[in-house]
Each structure stands twice: as C-alpha cells, then as structure tokens.
PDB file of C-alpha atoms in Angstrom:
ATOM      1  CA  MET A 116      53.834  73.081 169.907  1.00 82.00           C
ATOM      2  CA  VAL A 117      57.719  73.417 169.558  1.00 85.00           C
ATOM      3  CA  GLN A 118      59.141  76.434 167.715  1.00 90.00           C
ATOM      4  CA  CYS A 119      61.410  75.462 164.669  1.00 90.00           C
ATOM      5  CA  GLU A 120      65.241  76.659 165.547  1.00 89.00           C
ATOM      6  CA  MET A 121      65.936  77.842 162.347  1.00 88.00           C
ATOM      7  CA  CYS A 122      63.058  79.345 160.479  1.00 90.00           C
ATOM      8  CA  GLY A 123      60.629  79.852 163.683  1.00 88.00           C
ATOM      9  CA  ALA A 124      57.551  77.637 161.940  1.00 88.00           C
ATOM     10  CA  GLU A 125      55.550  75.623 164.745  1.00 89.00           C
ATOM     11  CA  THR A 126      56.070  72.216 164.832  1.00 89.00           C
ATOM     12  CA  SER A 127      54.523  69.265 166.802  1.00 88.00           C
ATOM     13  CA  SER A 128      57.347  66.807 166.080  1.00 87.00           C
ATOM     14  CA  PRO A 129      60.609  68.521 165.621  1.00 89.00           C
ATOM     15  CA  LYS A 130      63.733  66.544 164.425  1.00 89.00           C
ATOM     16  CA  THR A 131      67.419  67.116 166.045  1.00 90.00           C
ATOM     17  CA  VAL A 132      69.457  67.499 162.985  1.00 89.00           C
ATOM     18  CA  LYS A 133      72.979  68.724 163.092  1.00 89.00           C
ATOM     19  CA  VAL A 134      73.890  71.880 160.922  1.00 85.00           C
ATOM     20  CA  GLU A 135      77.643  72.946 160.611  1.00 83.00           C
ATOM     21  CA  GLY A 136      78.142  71.218 164.160  1.00 82.00           C
ATOM     22  CA  ALA A 137      75.626  72.803 165.815  1.00 87.00           C
ATOM     23  CA  GLU A 138      72.698  70.582 166.886  1.00 88.00           C
ATOM     24  CA  LEU A 139      69.053  72.090 166.161  1.00 89.00           C
ATOM     25  CA  ASP A 140      65.446  71.110 166.643  1.00 89.00           C
ATOM     26  CA  VAL A 141      63.923  71.702 163.008  1.00 89.00           C
ATOM     27  CA  CYS A 142      60.892  70.952 161.314  1.00 90.00           C
ATOM     28  CA  GLY A 143      60.425  68.824 158.922  1.00 87.00           C
ATOM     29  CA  ASP A 144      60.821  71.434 156.020  1.00 88.00           C
ATOM     30  CA  CYS A 145      64.596  72.146 157.632  1.00 90.00           C
ATOM     31  CA  THR A 146      65.753  68.386 158.190  1.00 87.00           C
ATOM     32  CA  ASP A 147      67.399  68.908 154.712  1.00 86.00           C
ATOM     33  CA  PHE A 148      69.554  71.456 155.525  1.00 85.00           C
ATOM     34  CA  GLY A 149      71.357  69.071 158.068  1.00 86.00           C
ATOM     35  CA  THR A 150      72.265  65.279 158.821  1.00 86.00           C
ATOM     36  CA  GLU A 151      69.586  63.677 161.422  1.00 85.00           C
ATOM     37  CA  VAL A 152      70.883  63.007 164.941  1.00 83.00           C
ATOM     38  CA  GLU A 153      70.052  59.701 166.642  1.00 77.00           C
ATOM     39  CA  THR A 154      68.128  60.499 169.706  1.00 66.00           C
ATOM     40  CA  GLY A 155      66.955  58.638 172.739  1.00 60.00           C
ATOM     41  CA  SER A 156      68.474  55.433 173.921  1.00 47.00           C
ATOM     42  CA  SER A 157      67.376  53.299 171.076  1.00 45.00           C
ATOM     43  CA  GLU A 158      70.842  51.228 169.595  1.00 44.00           C
ATOM     44  CA  SER A 159      70.809  51.928 165.949  1.00 42.00           C
ATOM     45  CA  THR A 160      73.539  50.608 163.608  1.00 43.00           C
ATOM     46  CA  THR A 161      73.037  53.613 161.114  1.00 45.00           C
ATOM     47  CA  SER A 162      75.594  55.908 161.115  1.00 43.00           C
ATOM     48  CA  THR A 163      75.301  59.702 160.578  1.00 45.00           C
ATOM     49  CA  LYS A 164      78.102  62.013 158.556  1.00 46.00           C
ATOM     50  CA  TYR A 165      78.750  63.379 162.133  1.00 48.00           C
ATOM     51  CA  SER A 166      79.770  61.801 165.355  1.00 45.00           C
ATOM     52  CA  THR A 167      77.617  61.917 167.986  1.00 47.00           C
ATOM     53  CA  SER A 168      79.409  60.227 170.261  1.00 45.00           C
ATOM     54  CA  SER A 169      79.774  61.907 173.734  1.00 44.00           C
ATOM     55  CA  SER A 170      83.324  61.280 175.298  1.00 43.00           C
ATOM     56  CA  SER A 171      82.785  64.079 177.702  1.00 42.00           C
ATOM     57  CA  SER A 172      79.538  63.061 178.414  1.00 41.00           C
ATOM     58  CA  SER A 173      79.910  63.785 182.567  1.00 41.00           C
ATOM     59  CA  SER A 174      81.929  66.968 181.790  1.00 41.00           C
ATOM     60  CA  SER A 175      79.109  69.316 181.174  1.00 41.00           C
ATOM     61  CA  SER A 176      79.293  72.161 183.507  1.00 43.00           C
ATOM     62  CA  ALA A 177      75.975  73.657 182.262  1.00 42.00           C
ATOM     63  CA  SER A 178      74.165  74.319 185.398  1.00 43.00           C
ATOM     64  CA  SER A 179      71.105  75.507 184.487  1.00 43.00           C
ATOM     65  CA  SER A 180      68.139  74.993 186.715  1.00 45.00           C
ATOM     66  CA  SER A 181      64.832  75.328 184.155  1.00 45.00           C
ATOM     67  CA  GLY A 182      62.832  72.242 185.020  1.00 49.00           C
ATOM     68  CA  GLY A 183      62.762  69.137 182.932  1.00 50.00           C
ATOM     69  CA  GLY A 184      64.417  68.539 179.945  1.00 51.00           C
ATOM     70  CA  ASP A 185      68.129  66.949 178.876  1.00 53.00           C
ATOM     71  CA  ASN A 186      70.102  70.541 179.775  1.00 56.00           C
ATOM     72  CA  ARG A 187      73.592  68.710 178.995  1.00 61.00           C
ATOM     73  CA  ARG A 188      75.775  70.980 176.585  1.00 61.00           C
ATOM     74  CA  ARG A 189      78.760  69.793 174.972  1.00 62.00           C
ATOM     75  CA  ARG A 190      81.938  72.037 175.128  1.00 62.00           C
ATOM     76  CA  ASP A 191      83.656  72.877 172.343  1.00 60.00           C
ATOM     77  CA  MET A 192      86.928  75.072 171.156  1.00 61.00           C
ATOM     78  CA  PHE A 193      85.373  78.114 171.495  1.00 61.00           C
ATOM     79  CA  ASP A 194      83.912  77.906 175.349  1.00 62.00           C
ATOM     80  CA  GLN A 195      87.584  78.467 176.161  1.00 59.00           C
ATOM     81  CA  MET A 196      88.492  81.586 173.676  1.00 64.00           C
ATOM     82  CA  ASP A 197      88.310  85.020 174.724  1.00 71.00           C
ATOM     83  CA  GLU A 198      85.474  87.128 173.098  1.00 82.00           C
ATOM     84  CA  LEU A 199      86.922  90.805 171.606  1.00 80.00           C
ATOM     85  CA  ALA A 200      85.070  93.548 173.579  1.00 80.00           C
ATOM     86  CA  GLY A 201      82.434  95.527 171.933  1.00 83.00           C
ATOM     87  CA  ASP A 202      84.306  98.826 172.681  1.00 85.00           C
ATOM     88  CA  TYR A 203      87.569  97.716 172.156  1.00 86.00           C
ATOM     89  CA  ASP A 204      88.450 100.823 169.580  1.00 88.00           C
ATOM     90  CA  ASP A 205      87.804 103.138 172.396  1.00 89.00           C
ATOM     91  CA  ARG A 206      89.596 101.164 174.862  1.00 88.00           C
ATOM     92  CA  VAL A 207      92.652 101.322 172.780  1.00 90.00           C
ATOM     93  CA  ARG A 208      92.682 105.179 171.895  1.00 91.00           C
ATOM     94  CA  ASN A 209      91.862 105.956 175.504  1.00 91.00           C
ATOM     95  CA  ALA A 210      94.580 104.117 176.858  1.00 90.00           C
ATOM     96  CA  ARG A 211      96.937 105.369 174.198  1.00 91.00           C
ATOM     97  CA  GLU A 212      96.034 108.917 174.744  1.00 92.00           C
ATOM     98  CA  ALA A 213      96.208 108.451 178.589  1.00 91.00           C
ATOM     99  CA  GLU A 214      99.868 107.797 177.827  1.00 89.00           C
ATOM    100  CA  GLY A 215     100.818 110.524 176.165  1.00 92.00           C
ATOM    101  CA  LEU A 216     101.306 108.785 172.567  1.00 91.00           C
ATOM    102  CA  SER A 217     100.485 109.210 168.950  1.00 92.00           C
ATOM    103  CA  GLN A 218      99.258 106.849 166.950  1.00 91.00           C
ATOM    104  CA  GLU A 219     102.347 106.708 164.817  1.00 93.00           C
ATOM    105  CA  GLU A 220     104.558 106.233 168.312  1.00 92.00           C
ATOM    106  CA  LEU A 221     102.158 103.381 169.387  1.00 91.00           C
ATOM    107  CA  ALA A 222     102.943 101.576 166.406  1.00 92.00           C
ATOM    108  CA  GLU A 223     106.535 102.113 166.549  1.00 93.00           C
ATOM    109  CA  GLU A 224     106.919 100.855 169.590  1.00 91.00           C
ATOM    110  CA  LEU A 225     104.769  97.758 168.914  1.00 91.00           C
ATOM    111  CA  HIS A 226     106.685  97.130 165.221  1.00 92.00           C
ATOM    112  CA  GLU A 227     103.405  97.715 163.742  1.00 91.00           C
ATOM    113  CA  LYS A 228     101.562 100.292 160.777  1.00 92.00           C
ATOM    114  CA  ALA A 229     100.458 103.552 162.044  1.00 91.00           C
ATOM    115  CA  SER A 230      97.615 102.428 159.720  1.00 92.00           C
ATOM    116  CA  VAL A 231      96.750  99.590 161.877  1.00 91.00           C
ATOM    117  CA  ILE A 232      96.527 101.329 164.940  1.00 91.00           C
ATOM    118  CA  ARG A 233      94.333 103.993 163.354  1.00 93.00           C
ATOM    119  CA  LYS A 234      91.963 101.509 161.891  1.00 92.00           C
ATOM    120  CA  LEU A 235      91.547  99.939 165.302  1.00 89.00           C
ATOM    121  CA  GLU A 236      90.280 102.804 166.840  1.00 90.00           C
ATOM    122  CA  ARG A 237      88.306 103.487 164.519  1.00 90.00           C
ATOM    123  CA  GLY A 238      86.462 100.091 164.829  1.00 87.00           C
ATOM    124  CA  ASP A 239      87.407  99.389 161.161  1.00 89.00           C
ATOM    125  CA  SER A 240      89.212  96.209 161.607  1.00 88.00           C
ATOM    126  CA  LEU A 241      89.785  93.682 164.474  1.00 88.00           C
ATOM    127  CA  PRO A 242      93.100  93.199 166.131  1.00 87.00           C
ATOM    128  CA  SER A 243      94.884  89.792 164.893  1.00 87.00           C
ATOM    129  CA  ASP A 244      95.640  87.945 168.399  1.00 86.00           C
ATOM    130  CA  ASP A 245      99.448  88.742 167.785  1.00 90.00           C
ATOM    131  CA  VAL A 246      98.269  92.724 167.669  1.00 90.00           C
ATOM    132  CA  ARG A 247      95.816  92.291 170.827  1.00 89.00           C
ATOM    133  CA  GLY A 248      98.586  90.901 172.545  1.00 89.00           C
ATOM    134  CA  LYS A 249     101.095  93.630 171.763  1.00 91.00           C
ATOM    135  CA  LEU A 250      98.206  96.191 172.897  1.00 90.00           C
ATOM    136  CA  GLU A 251      97.165  94.639 175.998  1.00 89.00           C
ATOM    137  CA  ASN A 252     100.823  94.168 177.266  1.00 90.00           C
ATOM    138  CA  ARG A 253     102.095  97.710 176.485  1.00 90.00           C
ATOM    139  CA  LEU A 254      98.940  99.538 177.646  1.00 90.00           C
ATOM    140  CA  GLY A 255      97.663  97.708 180.225  1.00 89.00           C
ATOM    141  CA  ILE A 256      94.280  96.980 179.194  1.00 89.00           C
ATOM    142  CA  SER A 257      92.221  94.246 178.272  1.00 85.00           C
ATOM    143  CA  LEU A 258      90.232  93.989 174.994  1.00 84.00           C
ATOM    144  CA  THR A 259      88.506  90.782 175.985  1.00 83.00           C
ATOM    145  CA  GLU A 260      85.197  90.948 177.688  1.00 79.00           C
ATOM    146  CA  SER A 261      85.472  90.621 181.088  1.00 61.00           C
ATOM    147  CA  GLY A 262      82.909  88.043 183.152  1.00 49.00           C
ATOM    148  CA  ASP A 263      81.304  85.195 181.847  1.00 47.00           C
ATOM    149  CA  THR A 264      78.629  85.019 179.716  1.00 48.00           C
ATOM    150  CA  SER A 265      76.896  82.013 180.847  1.00 48.00           C
ATOM    151  CA  ASP A 266      74.833  80.030 179.515  1.00 48.00           C
ATOM    152  CA  GLU A 267      71.773  81.248 181.289  1.00 49.00           C
ATOM    153  CA  GLU A 268      71.382  83.931 178.545  1.00 51.00           C
ATOM    154  CA  TRP A 269      71.128  81.222 176.067  1.00 50.00           C
ATOM    155  CA  SER A 270      69.414  78.631 178.636  1.00 52.00           C
ATOM    156  CA  SER A 271      65.841  77.809 177.278  1.00 49.00           C
ATOM    157  CA  SER A 272      64.211  78.310 180.285  1.00 50.00           C
ATOM    158  CA  SER A 273      60.120  79.221 180.395  1.00 51.00           C
ATOM    159  CA  ASP A 274      59.961  82.629 179.495  1.00 53.00           C
ATOM    160  CA  SER A 275      62.799  82.533 176.588  1.00 51.00           C
ATOM    161  CA  ALA A 276      61.768  79.120 175.157  1.00 57.00           C
ATOM    162  CA  GLY A 277      60.182  80.657 172.127  1.00 65.00           C
ATOM    163  CA  LEU A 278      63.346  82.757 170.549  1.00 67.00           C
ATOM    164  CA  THR A 279      65.391  81.779 167.833  1.00 71.00           C
ATOM    165  CA  LEU A 280      68.865  82.687 167.162  1.00 72.00           C
ATOM    166  CA  GLY A 281      68.042  85.783 165.579  1.00 70.00           C
ATOM    167  CA  ASP A 282      66.313  86.786 168.486  1.00 69.00           C
ATOM    168  CA  LYS A 283      68.969  86.736 170.525  1.00 69.00           C
ATOM    169  CA  VAL A 284      71.332  88.410 168.067  1.00 73.00           C
ATOM    170  CA  ARG A 285      72.923  91.816 168.638  1.00 66.00           C
ATOM    171  CA  ARG A 286      74.635  93.928 165.834  1.00 65.00           C
ATOM    172  CA  LYS A 287      76.906  96.618 166.359  1.00 65.00           C
ATOM    173  CA  GLY A 288      75.032  99.663 165.851  1.00 63.00           C
ATOM    174  CA  ASP A 289      71.992  98.765 166.677  1.00 63.00           C
ATOM    175  CA  GLY A 290      70.353 100.796 170.121  1.00 59.00           C
ATOM    176  CA  SER A 291      69.776  97.204 171.832  1.00 53.00           C
TER     177      SER A 291
END
C-alpha cells in the first residue's frame, strides 16, 4: 500500500497527476485535482494539459542511493534560486549594529526608507532582491541559506516513504 501524496490516504493503485506543475502520486479521489500524467513506456496519442516531454532527461543530478524506483527529478527555475535565510532579520540587525549605524543612517546610505529597515529587522517583511543585494554589499553579509539543501532531505527512502509534504513543513515560530 502506498500513501496518497495529497490527502495521505492509503491506496493500492496510485495515479500520477500534475497539480500546478508538480507531479504527485495520488489516490483515486484526488485525481480530480490535477491532470493525469502518462507513465510507463506505452506510446499513447492522448495528450495532457501539460507537456510531459523531458528535454533534460539525462541532466538529472539527483544522486540518491535508495534502492529501486525511478529517482529522476527534473530541474526547474527554483533550483537555481537562493533561499532567504530564516534569521535574515537578526543578520541585518547584528551587522548594522556592528558597523555602528542607526537604522536611519543605513536606510539613507542605501537610498531606502528607514521603515523598510525597521520592518526587515523585526521580520515583518521580506527584502526584495534589490534591497537584499544592497544590504549584502553594504554590510558584507549573506542573507541567503548557506549550503545546499540537498535532495536527500526530500528523497523517498525507506524511513521517510510514508511522509507527506505537510509532515516536512516547518513554520516560523514552531519549536522544531
């Protein structure tokens, strides 16, 4: 029995559907939420709403060593994007204070409003790419996660095969 990646229900015959660009193995009840994706090598003339051709089929760099199964993973634009660090607010505040600058002085140097700096340091808003770049250059810090959040954390191995996406989500403020 396999667990549906949407609702978590046990199913003996999961179907692969594409939901907003993500391919999920779901139960019969959840197939209505997406477009069914052709699996296997059967050449069929039916087309789906989304293109399933793999122009980068050999460029998969997911190197998971779990046994069995097709571990190919298509790369997308989000793989090249830097992820904002969870403690970006502390990094900005600590670096500004280490430079001996007030929030107003830093804002003036960056040609931004002081309220932008205040909101960033409180964690009330996320910096735009432009502001993030200015802060990193001026303060000599990095506001992105260092290191690679590798595919190992999300790969389906024997100990995590029963988990759904909801089991992996961490929210700011949770103790985990």
